mmCIF file of C-alpha atoms in Angstrom:
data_model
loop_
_atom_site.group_PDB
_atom_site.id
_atom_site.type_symbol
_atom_site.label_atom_id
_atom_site.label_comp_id
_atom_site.label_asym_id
_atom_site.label_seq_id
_atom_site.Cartn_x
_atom_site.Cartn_y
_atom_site.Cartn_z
ATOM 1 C CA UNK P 1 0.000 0.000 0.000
ATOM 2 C CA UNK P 2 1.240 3.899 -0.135
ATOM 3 C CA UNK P 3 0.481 6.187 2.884
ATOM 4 C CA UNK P 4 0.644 10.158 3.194
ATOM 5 C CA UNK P 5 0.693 10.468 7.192
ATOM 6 C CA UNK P 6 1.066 13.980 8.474
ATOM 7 C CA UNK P 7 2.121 14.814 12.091
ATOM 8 C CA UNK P 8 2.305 17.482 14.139
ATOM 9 C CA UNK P 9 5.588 18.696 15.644
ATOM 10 C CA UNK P 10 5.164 16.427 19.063
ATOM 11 C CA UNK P 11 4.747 13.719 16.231
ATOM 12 C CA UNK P 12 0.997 13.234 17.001
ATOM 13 C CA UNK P 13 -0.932 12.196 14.003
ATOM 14 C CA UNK P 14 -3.287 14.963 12.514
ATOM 15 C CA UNK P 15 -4.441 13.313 9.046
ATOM 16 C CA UNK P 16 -3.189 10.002 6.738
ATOM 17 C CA UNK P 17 -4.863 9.041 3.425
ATOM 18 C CA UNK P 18 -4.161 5.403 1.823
ATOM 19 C CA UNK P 19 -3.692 4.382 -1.552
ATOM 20 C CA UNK P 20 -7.267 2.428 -2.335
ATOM 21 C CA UNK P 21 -7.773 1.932 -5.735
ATOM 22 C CA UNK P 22 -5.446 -0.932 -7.806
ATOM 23 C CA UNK P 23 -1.412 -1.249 -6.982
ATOM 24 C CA UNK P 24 -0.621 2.040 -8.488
ATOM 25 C CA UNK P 25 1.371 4.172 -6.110
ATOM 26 C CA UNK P 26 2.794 0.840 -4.645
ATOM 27 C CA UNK P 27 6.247 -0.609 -4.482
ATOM 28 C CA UNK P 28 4.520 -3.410 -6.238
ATOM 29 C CA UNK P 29 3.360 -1.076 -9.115
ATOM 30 C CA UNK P 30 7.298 -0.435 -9.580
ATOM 31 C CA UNK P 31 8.046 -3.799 -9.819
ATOM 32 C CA UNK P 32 5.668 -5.190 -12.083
ATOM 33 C CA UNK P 33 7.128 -2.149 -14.480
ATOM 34 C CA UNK P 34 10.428 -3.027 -13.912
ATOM 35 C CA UNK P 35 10.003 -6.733 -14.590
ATOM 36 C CA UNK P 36 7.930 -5.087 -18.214
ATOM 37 C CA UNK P 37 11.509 -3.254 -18.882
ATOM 38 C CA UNK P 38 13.488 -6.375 -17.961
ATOM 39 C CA UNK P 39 15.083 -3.980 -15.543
ATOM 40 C CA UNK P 40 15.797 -4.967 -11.689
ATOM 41 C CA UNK P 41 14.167 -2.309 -9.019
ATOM 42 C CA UNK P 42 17.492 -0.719 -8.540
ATOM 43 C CA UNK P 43 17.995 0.078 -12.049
ATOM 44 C CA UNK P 44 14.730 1.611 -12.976
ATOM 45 C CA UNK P 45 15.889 4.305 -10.836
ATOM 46 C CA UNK P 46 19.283 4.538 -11.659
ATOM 47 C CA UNK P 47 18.624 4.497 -15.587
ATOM 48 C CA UNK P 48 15.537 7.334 -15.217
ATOM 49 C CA UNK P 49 18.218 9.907 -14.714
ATOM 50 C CA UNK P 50 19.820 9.252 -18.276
ATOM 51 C CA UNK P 51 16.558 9.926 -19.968
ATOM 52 C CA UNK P 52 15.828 12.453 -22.439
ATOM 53 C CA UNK P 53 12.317 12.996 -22.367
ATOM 54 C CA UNK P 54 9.270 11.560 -20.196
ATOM 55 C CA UNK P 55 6.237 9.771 -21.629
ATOM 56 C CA UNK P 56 2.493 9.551 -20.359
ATOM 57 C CA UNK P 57 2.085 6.755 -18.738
ATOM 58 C CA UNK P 58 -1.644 5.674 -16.686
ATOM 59 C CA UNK P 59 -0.836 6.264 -13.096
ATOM 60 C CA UNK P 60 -3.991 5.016 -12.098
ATOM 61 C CA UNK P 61 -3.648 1.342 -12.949
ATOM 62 C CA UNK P 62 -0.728 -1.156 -13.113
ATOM 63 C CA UNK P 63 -2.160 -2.797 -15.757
ATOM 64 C CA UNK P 64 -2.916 -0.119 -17.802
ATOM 65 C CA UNK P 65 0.605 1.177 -17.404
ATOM 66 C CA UNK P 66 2.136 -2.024 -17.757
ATOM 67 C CA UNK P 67 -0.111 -1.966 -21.665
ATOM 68 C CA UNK P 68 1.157 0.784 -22.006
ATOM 69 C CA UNK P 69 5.138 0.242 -21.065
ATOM 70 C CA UNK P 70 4.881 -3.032 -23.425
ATOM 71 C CA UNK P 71 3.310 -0.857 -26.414
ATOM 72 C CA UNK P 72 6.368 1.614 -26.360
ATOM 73 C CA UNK P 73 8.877 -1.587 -25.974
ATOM 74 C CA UNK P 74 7.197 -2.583 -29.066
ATOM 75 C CA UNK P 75 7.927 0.993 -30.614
ATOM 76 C CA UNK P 76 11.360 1.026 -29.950
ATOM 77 C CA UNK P 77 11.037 3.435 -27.542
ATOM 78 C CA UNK P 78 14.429 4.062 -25.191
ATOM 79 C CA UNK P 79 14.632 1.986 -21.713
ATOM 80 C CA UNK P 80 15.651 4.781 -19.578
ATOM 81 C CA UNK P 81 12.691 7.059 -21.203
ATOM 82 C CA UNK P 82 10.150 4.168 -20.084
ATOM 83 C CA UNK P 83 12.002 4.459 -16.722
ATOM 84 C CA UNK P 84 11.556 7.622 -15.730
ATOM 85 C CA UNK P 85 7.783 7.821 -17.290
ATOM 86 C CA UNK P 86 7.376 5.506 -15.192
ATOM 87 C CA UNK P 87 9.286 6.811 -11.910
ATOM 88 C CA UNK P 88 6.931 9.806 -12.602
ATOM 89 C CA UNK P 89 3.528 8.559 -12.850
ATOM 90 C CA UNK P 90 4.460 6.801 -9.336
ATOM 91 C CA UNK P 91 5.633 10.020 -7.696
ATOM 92 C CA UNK P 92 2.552 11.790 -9.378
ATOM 93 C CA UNK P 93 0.591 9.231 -7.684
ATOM 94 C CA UNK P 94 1.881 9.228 -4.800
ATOM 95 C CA UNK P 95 1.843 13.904 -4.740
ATOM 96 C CA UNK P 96 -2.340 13.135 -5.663
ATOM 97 C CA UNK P 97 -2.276 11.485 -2.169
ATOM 98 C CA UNK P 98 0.098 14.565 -0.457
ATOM 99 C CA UNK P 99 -2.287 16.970 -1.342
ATOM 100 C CA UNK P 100 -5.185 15.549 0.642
ATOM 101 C CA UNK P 101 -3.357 15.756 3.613
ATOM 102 C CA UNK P 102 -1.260 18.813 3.243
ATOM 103 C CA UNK P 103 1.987 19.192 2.432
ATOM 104 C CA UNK P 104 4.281 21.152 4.596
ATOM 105 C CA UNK P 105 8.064 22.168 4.312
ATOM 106 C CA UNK P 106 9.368 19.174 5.962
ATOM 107 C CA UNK P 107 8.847 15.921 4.128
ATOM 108 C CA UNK P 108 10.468 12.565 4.213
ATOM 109 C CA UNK P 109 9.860 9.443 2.435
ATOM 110 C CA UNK P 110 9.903 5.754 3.894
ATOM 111 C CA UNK P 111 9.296 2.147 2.534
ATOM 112 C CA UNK P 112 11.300 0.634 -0.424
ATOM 113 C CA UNK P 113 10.179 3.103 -2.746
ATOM 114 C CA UNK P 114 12.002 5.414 -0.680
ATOM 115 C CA UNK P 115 15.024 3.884 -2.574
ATOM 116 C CA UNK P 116 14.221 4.848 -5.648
ATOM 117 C CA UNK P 117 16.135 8.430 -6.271
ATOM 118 C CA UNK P 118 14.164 8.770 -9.349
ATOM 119 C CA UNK P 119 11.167 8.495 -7.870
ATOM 120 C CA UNK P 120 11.933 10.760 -4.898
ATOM 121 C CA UNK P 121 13.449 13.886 -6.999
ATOM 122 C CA UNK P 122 9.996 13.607 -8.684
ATOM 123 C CA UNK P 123 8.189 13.942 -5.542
ATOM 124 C CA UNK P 124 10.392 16.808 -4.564
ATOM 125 C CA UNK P 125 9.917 18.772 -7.992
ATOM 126 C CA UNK P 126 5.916 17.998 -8.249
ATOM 127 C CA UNK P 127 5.183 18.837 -4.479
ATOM 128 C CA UNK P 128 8.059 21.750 -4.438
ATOM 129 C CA UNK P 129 9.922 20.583 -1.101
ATOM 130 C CA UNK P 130 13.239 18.921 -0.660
ATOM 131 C CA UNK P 131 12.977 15.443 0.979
ATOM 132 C CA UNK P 132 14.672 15.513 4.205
ATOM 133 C CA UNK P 133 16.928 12.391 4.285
ATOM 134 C CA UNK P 134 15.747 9.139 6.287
ATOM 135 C CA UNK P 135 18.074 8.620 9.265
ATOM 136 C CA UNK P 136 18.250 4.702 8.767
ATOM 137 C CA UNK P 137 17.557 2.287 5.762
ATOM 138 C CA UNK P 138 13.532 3.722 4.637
ATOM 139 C CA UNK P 139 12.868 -0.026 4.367
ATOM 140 C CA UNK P 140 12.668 -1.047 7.948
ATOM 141 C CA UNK P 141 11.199 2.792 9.386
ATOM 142 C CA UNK P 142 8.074 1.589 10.516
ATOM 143 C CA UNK P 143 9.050 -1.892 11.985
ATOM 144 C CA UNK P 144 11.100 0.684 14.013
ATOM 145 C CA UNK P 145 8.288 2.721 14.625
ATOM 146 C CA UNK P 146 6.282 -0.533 15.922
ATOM 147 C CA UNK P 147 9.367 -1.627 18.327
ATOM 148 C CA UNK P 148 9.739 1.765 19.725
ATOM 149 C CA UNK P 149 5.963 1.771 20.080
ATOM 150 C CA UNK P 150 5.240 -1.503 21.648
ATOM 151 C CA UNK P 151 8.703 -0.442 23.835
ATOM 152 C CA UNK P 152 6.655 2.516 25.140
ATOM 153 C CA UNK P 153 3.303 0.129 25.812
ATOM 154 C CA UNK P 154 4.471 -2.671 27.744
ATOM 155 C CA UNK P 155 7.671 -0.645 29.286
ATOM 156 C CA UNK P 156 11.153 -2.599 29.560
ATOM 157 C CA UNK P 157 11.224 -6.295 30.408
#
């Protein structure tokens, strides 16, 4: 799933919205496109940033996109153009969801997709912000989030 959470500065949650329709805005949505491009995860971010122009691409529906990312393979089109059409539509995605709750000045990103740079300098040019860094790997923030948590409800042992 995707989530745009929004806290307040004691970290209290004021709003979240979830991704509900299809896979689109999901780390799954990224890797179905990938597989498409015969690309692995890492490099259909690293390849976006050779790309010379972007393509329109369905955000709204793997499938769709994935119709789409197959037709242009067909065409000839370039790999890393594909790529970052498709690092875009996520991040547009994924801004759609940003704007329901707000955005403010500081933002940060978490979860594998978090690990896509393509997909985060999107964000950051679509929304207008510049992602402040994740202090650990994005990929394991909330399991540290639900340790710290559960620390806090049942107190040491």
């Amino acid at each position: 799933d995707a989530k745009v959470i929004r806290v307040g500065k004691g970290g209290e949650l004021l709003d979240f919205v979830m991704n509900d329709k299809c896979a689109a805005g999901t780390g799954r949505f990224l890797e179905v496109q990938a597989r498409t491009l015969g690309l692995s995860l890492d490099e259909l971010g690293t390849v976006s940033f050779s790309a010379e122009r972007t393509l329109e691409l369905s955000s709204r529906c793997s499938i769709f996109c994935e119709t789409e990312v197959l037709h242009y393979l067909q065409r000839g089109t370039d790999k890393a153009d594909i790529a970052a059409s498709v690092n875009r539509a996520m991040a547009e995605r994924v801004a759609a969801l940003a704007r329901r709750v707000g955005v403010e000045p500081e933002v940060t990103m978490s979860g594998g997709v978090a690990k896509n740079g393509a997909v985060k300098s999107e964000l950051e040019r679509i929304l207008g912000v510049r992602m402040v860094p994740c202090p650990v790997d994005p990929q394991i923030v909330g399991a540290l989030g639900a340790a710290v948590l559960a620390r806090k409800m049942g107190g040491e042992r």
